[in-house]
PDB file of C-alpha atoms and ligand atoms in Angstrom:
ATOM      1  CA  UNK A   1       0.000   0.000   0.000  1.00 92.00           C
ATOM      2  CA  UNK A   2       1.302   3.251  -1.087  1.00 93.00           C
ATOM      3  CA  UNK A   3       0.235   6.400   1.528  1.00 95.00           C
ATOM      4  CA  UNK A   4      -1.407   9.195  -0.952  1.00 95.00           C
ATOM      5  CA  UNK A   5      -2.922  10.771   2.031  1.00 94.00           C
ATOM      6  CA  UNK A   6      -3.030  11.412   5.676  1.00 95.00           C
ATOM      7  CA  UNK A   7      -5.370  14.119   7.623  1.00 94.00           C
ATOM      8  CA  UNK A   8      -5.912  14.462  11.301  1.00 93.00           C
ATOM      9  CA  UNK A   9      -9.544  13.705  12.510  1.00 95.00           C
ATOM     10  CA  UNK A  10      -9.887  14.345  15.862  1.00 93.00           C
ATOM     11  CA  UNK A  11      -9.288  13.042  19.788  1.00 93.00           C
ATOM     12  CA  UNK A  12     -11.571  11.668  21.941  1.00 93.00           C
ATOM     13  CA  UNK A  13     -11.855  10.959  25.104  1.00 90.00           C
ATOM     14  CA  UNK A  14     -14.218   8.307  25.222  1.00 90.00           C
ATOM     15  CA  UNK A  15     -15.837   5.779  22.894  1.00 92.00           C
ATOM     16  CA  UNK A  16     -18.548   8.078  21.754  1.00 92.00           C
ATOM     17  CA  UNK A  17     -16.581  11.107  20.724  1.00 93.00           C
ATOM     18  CA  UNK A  18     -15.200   8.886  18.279  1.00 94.00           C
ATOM     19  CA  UNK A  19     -15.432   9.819  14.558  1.00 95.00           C
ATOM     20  CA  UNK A  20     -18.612   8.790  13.171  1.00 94.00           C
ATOM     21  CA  UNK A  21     -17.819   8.300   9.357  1.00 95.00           C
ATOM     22  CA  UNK A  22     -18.141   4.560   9.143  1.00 94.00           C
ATOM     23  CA  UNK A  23     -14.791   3.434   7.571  1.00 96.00           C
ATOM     24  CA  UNK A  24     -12.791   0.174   8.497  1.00 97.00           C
ATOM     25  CA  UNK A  25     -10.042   1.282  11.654  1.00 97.00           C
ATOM     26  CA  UNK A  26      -7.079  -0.340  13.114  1.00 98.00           C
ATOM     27  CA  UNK A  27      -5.649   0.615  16.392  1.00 97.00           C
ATOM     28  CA  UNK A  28      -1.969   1.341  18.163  1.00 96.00           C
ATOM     29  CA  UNK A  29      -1.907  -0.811  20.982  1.00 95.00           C
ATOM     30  CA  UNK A  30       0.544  -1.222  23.860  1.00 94.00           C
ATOM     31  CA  UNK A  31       2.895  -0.227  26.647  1.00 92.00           C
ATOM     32  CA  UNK A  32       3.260   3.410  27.427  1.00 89.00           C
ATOM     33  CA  UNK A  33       6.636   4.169  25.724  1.00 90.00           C
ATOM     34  CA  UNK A  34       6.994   1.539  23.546  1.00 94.00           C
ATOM     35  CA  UNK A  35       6.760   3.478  20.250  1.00 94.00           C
ATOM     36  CA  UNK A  36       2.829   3.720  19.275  1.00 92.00           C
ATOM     37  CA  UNK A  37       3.319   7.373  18.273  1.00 91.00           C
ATOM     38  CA  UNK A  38       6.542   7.210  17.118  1.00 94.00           C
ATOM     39  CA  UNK A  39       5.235   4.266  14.732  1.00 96.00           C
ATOM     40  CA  UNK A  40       2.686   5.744  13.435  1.00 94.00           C
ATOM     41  CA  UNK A  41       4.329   8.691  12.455  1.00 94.00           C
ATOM     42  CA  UNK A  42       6.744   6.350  10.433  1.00 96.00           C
ATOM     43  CA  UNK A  43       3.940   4.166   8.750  1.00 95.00           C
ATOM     44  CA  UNK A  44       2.294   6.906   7.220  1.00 95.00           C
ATOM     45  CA  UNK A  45       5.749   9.071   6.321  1.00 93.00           C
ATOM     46  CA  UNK A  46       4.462  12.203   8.493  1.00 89.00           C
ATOM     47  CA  UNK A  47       7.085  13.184  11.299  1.00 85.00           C
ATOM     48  CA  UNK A  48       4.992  14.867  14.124  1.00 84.00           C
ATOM     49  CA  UNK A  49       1.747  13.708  12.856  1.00 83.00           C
ATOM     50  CA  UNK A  50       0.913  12.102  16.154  1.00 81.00           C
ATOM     51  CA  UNK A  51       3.077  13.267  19.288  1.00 80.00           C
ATOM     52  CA  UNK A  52       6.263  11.563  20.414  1.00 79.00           C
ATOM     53  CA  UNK A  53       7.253  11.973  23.990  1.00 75.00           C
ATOM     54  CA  UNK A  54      10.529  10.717  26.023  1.00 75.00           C
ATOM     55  CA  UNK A  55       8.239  10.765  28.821  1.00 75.00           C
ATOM     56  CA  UNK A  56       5.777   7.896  29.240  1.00 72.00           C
ATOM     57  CA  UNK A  57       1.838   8.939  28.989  1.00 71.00           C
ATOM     58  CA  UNK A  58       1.960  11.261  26.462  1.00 73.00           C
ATOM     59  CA  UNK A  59      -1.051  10.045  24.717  1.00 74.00           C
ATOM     60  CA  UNK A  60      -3.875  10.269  26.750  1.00 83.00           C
ATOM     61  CA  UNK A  61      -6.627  10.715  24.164  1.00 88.00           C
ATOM     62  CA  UNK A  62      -8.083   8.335  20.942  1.00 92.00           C
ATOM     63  CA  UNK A  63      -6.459   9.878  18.066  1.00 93.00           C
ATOM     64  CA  UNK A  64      -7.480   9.098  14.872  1.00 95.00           C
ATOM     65  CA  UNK A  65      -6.197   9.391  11.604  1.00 95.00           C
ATOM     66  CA  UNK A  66      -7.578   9.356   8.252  1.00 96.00           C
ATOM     67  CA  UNK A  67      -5.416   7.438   5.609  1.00 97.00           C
ATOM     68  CA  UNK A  68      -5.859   7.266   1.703  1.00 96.00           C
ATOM     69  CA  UNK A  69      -9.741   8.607   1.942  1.00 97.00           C
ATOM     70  CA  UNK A  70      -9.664   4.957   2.990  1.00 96.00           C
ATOM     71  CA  UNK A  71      -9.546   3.956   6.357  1.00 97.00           C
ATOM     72  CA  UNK A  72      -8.876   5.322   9.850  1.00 97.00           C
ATOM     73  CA  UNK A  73      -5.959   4.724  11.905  1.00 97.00           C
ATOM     74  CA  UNK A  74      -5.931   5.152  15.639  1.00 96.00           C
ATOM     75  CA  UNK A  75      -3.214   6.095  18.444  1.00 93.00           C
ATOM     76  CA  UNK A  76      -4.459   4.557  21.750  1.00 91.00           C
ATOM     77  CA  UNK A  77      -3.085   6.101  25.091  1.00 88.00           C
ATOM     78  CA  UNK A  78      -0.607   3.169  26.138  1.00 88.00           C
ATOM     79  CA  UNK A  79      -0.502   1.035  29.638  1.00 84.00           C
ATOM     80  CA  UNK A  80       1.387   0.333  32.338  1.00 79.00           C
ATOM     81  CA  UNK A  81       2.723   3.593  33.296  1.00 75.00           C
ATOM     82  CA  UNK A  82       4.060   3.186  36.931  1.00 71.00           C
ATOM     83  CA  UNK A  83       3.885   6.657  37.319  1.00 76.00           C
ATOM     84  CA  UNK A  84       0.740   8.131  36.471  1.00 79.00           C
ATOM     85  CA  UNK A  85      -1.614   8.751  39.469  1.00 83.00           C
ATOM     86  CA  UNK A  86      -3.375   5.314  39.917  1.00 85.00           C
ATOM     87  CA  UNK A  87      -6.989   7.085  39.185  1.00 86.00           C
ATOM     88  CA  UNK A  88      -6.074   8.467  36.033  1.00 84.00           C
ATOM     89  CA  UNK A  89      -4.405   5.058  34.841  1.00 84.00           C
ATOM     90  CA  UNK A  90      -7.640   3.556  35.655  1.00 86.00           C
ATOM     91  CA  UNK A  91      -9.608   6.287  33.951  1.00 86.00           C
ATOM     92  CA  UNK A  92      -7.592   5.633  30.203  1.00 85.00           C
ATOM     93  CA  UNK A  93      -7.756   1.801  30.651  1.00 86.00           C
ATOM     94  CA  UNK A  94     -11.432   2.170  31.133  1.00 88.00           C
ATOM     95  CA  UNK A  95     -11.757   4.445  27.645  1.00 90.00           C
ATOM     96  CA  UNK A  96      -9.145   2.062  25.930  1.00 90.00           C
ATOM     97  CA  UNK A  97     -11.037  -1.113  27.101  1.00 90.00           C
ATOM     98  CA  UNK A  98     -14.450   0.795  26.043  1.00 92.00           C
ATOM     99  CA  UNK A  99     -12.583   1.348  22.903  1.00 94.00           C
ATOM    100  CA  UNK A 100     -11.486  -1.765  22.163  1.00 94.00           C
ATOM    101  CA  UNK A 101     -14.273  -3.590  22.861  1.00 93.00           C
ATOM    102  CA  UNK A 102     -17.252  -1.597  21.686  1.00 95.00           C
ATOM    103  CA  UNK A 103     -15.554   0.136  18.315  1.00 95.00           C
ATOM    104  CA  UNK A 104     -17.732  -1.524  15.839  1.00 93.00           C
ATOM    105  CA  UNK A 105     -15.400  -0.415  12.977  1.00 94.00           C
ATOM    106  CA  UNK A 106     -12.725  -1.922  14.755  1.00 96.00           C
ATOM    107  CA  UNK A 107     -11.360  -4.482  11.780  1.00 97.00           C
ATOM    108  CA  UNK A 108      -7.183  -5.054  13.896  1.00 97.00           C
ATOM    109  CA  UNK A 109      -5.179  -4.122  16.320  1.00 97.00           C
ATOM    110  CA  UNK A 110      -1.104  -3.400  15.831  1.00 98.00           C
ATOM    111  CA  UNK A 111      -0.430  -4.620  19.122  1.00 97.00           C
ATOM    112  CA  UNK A 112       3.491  -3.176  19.926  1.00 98.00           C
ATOM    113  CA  UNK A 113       5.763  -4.955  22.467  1.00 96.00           C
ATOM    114  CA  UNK A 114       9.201  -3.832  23.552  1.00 95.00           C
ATOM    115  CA  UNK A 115      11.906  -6.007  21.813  1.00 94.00           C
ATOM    116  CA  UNK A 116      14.227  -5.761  24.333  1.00 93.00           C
ATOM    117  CA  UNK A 117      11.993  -6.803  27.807  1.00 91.00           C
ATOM    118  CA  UNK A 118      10.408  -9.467  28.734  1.00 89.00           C
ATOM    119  CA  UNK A 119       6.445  -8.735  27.813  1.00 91.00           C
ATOM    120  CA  UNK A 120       4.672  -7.138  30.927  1.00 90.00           C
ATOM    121  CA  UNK A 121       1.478  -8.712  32.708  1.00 90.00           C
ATOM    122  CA  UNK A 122      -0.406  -6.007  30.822  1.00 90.00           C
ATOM    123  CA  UNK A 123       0.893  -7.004  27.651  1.00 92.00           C
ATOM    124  CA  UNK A 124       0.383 -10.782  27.916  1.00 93.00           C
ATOM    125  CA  UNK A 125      -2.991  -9.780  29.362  1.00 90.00           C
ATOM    126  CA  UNK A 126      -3.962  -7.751  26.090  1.00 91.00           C
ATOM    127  CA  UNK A 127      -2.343 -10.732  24.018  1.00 94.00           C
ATOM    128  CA  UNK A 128      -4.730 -13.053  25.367  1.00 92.00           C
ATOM    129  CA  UNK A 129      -7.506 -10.776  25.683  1.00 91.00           C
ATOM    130  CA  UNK A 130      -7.254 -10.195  21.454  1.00 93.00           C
ATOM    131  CA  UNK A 131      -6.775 -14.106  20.741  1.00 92.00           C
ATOM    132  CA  UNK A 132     -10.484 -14.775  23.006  1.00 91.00           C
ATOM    133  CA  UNK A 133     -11.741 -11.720  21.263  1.00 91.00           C
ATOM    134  CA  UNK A 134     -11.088 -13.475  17.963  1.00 90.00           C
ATOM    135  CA  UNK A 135      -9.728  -9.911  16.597  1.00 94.00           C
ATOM    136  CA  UNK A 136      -6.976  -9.515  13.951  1.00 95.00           C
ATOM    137  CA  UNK A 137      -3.794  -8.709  15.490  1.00 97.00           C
ATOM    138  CA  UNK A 138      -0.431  -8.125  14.210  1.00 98.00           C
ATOM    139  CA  UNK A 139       2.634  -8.634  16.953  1.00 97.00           C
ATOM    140  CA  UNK A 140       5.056  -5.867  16.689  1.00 98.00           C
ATOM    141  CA  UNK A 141       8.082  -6.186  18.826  1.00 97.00           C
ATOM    142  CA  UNK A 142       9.754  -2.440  18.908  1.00 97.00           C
ATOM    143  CA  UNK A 143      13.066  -0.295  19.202  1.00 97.00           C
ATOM    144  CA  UNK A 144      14.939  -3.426  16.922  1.00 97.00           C
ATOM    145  CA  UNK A 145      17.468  -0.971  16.084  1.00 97.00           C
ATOM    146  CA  UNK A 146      18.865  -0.580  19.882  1.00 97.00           C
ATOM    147  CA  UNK A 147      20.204  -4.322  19.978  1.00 96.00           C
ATOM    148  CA  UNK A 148      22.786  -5.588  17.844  1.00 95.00           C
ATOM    149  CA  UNK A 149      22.313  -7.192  14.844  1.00 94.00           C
ATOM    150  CA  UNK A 150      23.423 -10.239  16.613  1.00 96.00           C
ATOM    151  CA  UNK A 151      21.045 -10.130  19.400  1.00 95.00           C
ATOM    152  CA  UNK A 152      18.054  -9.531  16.673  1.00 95.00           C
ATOM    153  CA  UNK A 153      17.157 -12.700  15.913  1.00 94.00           C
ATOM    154  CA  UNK A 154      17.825 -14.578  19.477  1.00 94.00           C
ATOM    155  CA  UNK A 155      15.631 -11.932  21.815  1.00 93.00           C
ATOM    156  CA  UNK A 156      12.816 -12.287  18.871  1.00 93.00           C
ATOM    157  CA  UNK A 157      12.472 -16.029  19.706  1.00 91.00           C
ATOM    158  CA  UNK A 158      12.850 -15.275  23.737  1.00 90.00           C
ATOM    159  CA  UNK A 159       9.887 -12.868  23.578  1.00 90.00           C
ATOM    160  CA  UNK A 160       7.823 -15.339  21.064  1.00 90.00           C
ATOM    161  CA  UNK A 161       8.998 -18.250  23.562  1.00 86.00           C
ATOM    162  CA  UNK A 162       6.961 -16.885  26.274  1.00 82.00           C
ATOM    163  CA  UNK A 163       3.895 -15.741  24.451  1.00 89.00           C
ATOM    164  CA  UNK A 164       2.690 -19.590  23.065  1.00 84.00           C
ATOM    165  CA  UNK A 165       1.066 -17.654  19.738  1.00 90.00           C
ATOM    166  CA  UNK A 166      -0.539 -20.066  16.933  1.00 90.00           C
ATOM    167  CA  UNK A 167       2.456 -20.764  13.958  1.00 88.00           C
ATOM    168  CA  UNK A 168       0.482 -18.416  11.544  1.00 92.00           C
ATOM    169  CA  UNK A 169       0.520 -15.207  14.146  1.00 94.00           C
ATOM    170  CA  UNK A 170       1.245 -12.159  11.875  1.00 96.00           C
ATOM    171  CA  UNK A 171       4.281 -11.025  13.687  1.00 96.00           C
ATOM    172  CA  UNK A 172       6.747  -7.568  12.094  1.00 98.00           C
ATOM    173  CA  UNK A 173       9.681  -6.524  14.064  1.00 97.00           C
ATOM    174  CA  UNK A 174      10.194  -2.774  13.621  1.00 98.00           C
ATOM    175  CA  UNK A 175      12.454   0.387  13.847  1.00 97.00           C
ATOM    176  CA  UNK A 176      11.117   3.645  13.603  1.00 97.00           C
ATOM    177  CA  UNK A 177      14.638   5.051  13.572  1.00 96.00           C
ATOM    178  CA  UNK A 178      15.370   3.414  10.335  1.00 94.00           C
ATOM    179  CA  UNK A 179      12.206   2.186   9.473  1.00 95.00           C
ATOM    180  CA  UNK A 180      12.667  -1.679   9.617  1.00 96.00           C
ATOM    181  CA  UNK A 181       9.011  -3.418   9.052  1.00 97.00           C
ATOM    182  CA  UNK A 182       7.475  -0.884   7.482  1.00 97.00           C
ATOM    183  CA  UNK A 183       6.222  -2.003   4.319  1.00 97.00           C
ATOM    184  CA  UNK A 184       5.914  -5.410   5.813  1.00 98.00           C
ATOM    185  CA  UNK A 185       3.158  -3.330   8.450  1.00 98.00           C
ATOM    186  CA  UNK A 186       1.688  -1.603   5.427  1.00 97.00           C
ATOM    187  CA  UNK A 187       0.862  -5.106   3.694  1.00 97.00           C
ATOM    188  CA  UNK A 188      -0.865  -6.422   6.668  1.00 97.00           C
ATOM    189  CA  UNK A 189      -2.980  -2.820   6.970  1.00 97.00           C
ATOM    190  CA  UNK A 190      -3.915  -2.951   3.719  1.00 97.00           C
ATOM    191  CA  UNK A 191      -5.451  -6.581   3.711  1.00 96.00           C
ATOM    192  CA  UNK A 192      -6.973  -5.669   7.257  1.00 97.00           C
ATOM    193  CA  UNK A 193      -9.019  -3.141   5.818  1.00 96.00           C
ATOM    194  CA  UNK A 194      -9.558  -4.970   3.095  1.00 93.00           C
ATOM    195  CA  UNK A 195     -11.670  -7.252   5.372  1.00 83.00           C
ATOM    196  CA  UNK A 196      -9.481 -10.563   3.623  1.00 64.00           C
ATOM    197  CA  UNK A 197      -8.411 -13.271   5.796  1.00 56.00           C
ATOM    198  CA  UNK A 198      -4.462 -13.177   7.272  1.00 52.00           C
TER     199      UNK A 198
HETATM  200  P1  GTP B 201       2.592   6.843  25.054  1.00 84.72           P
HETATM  201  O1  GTP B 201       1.995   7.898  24.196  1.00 84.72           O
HETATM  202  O2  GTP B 201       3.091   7.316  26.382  1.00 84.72           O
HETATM  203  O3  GTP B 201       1.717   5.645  25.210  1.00 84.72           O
HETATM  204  O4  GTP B 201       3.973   6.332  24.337  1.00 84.72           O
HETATM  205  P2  GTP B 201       4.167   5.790  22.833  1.00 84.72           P
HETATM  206  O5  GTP B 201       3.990   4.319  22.826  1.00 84.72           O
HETATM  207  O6  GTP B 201       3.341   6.580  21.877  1.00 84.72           O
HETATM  208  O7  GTP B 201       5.732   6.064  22.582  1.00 84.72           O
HETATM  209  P3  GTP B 201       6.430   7.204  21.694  1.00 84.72           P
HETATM  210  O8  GTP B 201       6.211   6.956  20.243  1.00 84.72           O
HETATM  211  O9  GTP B 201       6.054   8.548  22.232  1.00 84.72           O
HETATM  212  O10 GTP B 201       7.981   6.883  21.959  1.00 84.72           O
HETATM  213  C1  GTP B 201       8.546   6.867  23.263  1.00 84.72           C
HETATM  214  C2  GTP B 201      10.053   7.078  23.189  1.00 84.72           C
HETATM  215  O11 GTP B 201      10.680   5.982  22.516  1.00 84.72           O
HETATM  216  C3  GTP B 201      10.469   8.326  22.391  1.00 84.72           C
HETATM  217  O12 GTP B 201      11.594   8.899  23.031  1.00 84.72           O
HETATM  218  C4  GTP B 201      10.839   7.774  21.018  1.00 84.72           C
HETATM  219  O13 GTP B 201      11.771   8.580  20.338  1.00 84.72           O
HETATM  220  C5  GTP B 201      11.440   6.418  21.390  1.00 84.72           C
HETATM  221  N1  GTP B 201      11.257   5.417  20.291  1.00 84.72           N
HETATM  222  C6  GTP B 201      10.089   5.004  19.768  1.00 84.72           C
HETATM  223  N2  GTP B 201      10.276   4.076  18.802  1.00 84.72           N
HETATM  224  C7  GTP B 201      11.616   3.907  18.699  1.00 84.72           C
HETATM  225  C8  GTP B 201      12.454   3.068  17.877  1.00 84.72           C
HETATM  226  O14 GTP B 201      12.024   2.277  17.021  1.00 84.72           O
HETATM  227  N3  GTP B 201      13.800   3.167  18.088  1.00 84.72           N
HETATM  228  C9  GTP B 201      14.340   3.995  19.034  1.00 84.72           C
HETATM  229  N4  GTP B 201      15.668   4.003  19.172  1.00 84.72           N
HETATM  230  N5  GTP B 201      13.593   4.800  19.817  1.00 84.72           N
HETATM  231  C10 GTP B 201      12.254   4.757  19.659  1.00 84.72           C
HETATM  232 MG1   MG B 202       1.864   7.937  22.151  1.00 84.72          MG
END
């Protein structure tokens, strides 16, 4: 899939501030930190499209994007930031939950895991919360370009060890510093919103 277009549509803060136009989405999910914005941003060739922060929690709304006139894509406010005053953390895993589970447009979820780290409760949580929801996912371990090329391919199968996924799982490692897995991410979009089968 080639990117012709990209606008901003709006941020909500719950499910029903959410755009209405009914077009097939896919949302950013994962650890706060772990490179959702930063991602995006790469995926759809716009630097500071969506906001990149050093400082876990910077995305606290649903942001969503319109790409190609064709489909919406959607930065999620991420988890598991230590942090963040326990009420509020509650309050965005409510909306994200909502989100997740009520978004009838919903068609995938790019579901972003740290490369480096073991995955989190949280994260092994969502995993096996999107395999019983019987949604599309797409496993995409992040930051590949801060180990060595030698450690690549041996912390890939430590973090798949743990995470018993079926042989088929749709997995992408990335880098949005060089922008490893990109076009590889933009093939499995495109046949998400297509509504085929991975
Ligand atoms: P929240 O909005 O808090 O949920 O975080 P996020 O998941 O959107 O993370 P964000 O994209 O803001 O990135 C967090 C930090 O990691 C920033 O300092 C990024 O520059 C850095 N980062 C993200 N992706 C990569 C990557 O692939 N490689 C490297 N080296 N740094 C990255
Ligand atoms: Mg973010």
């Amino acid at each position: 899939m080639r990117i012709e277009s990209v606008a901003f549509v709006g941020s909500a803060a719950d499910l029903a501030s959410c755009p209405q136009r009914p077009l097939p989405e896919v949302a950013l999910s994962g650890r706060s930190n772990v490179g959702k914005s930063s991602l995006l941003n790469v995926l759809l060739g716009r630097r500071g499209m969506a906001r990149v922060s050093a400082t876990p929690g910077k995305t606290q709304l649903i942001n969503t994007f319109l790409v190609n006139d064709r489909f919406h894509l959607v930065d999620l406010p991420g988890y598991g930031y230590a942090r963040m005053p326990a009420a509020e953390h509650a309050k965005l895993r409510r909306m994200v939950h909502a989100y997740l589970r009520q978004r009838g447009e919903l068609r995938g979820v790019v579901q972003l895991l740290d490369a480096r780290h073991e995955p989190s409760r949280d994260d092994i949580e969502m995993l096996e919360w999107l395999r019983t929801a019987g949604l599309a996912f797409c496993l995409v371990p992040t930051k590949m370009d801060k180990l060595r090329p030698g450690e690549r391919k041996p912390a890939l199968a430590r973090l798949m060890r743990g995470l018993d996924l079926p042989d088929d799982q749709p997995v992408v490692p990335f880098s949005s510093r060089d922008g490893d897995g990109r076009d590889a991410l933009l093939d499995w979009l495109d046949i998400t919103v297509s509504g085929a089968r991975n």
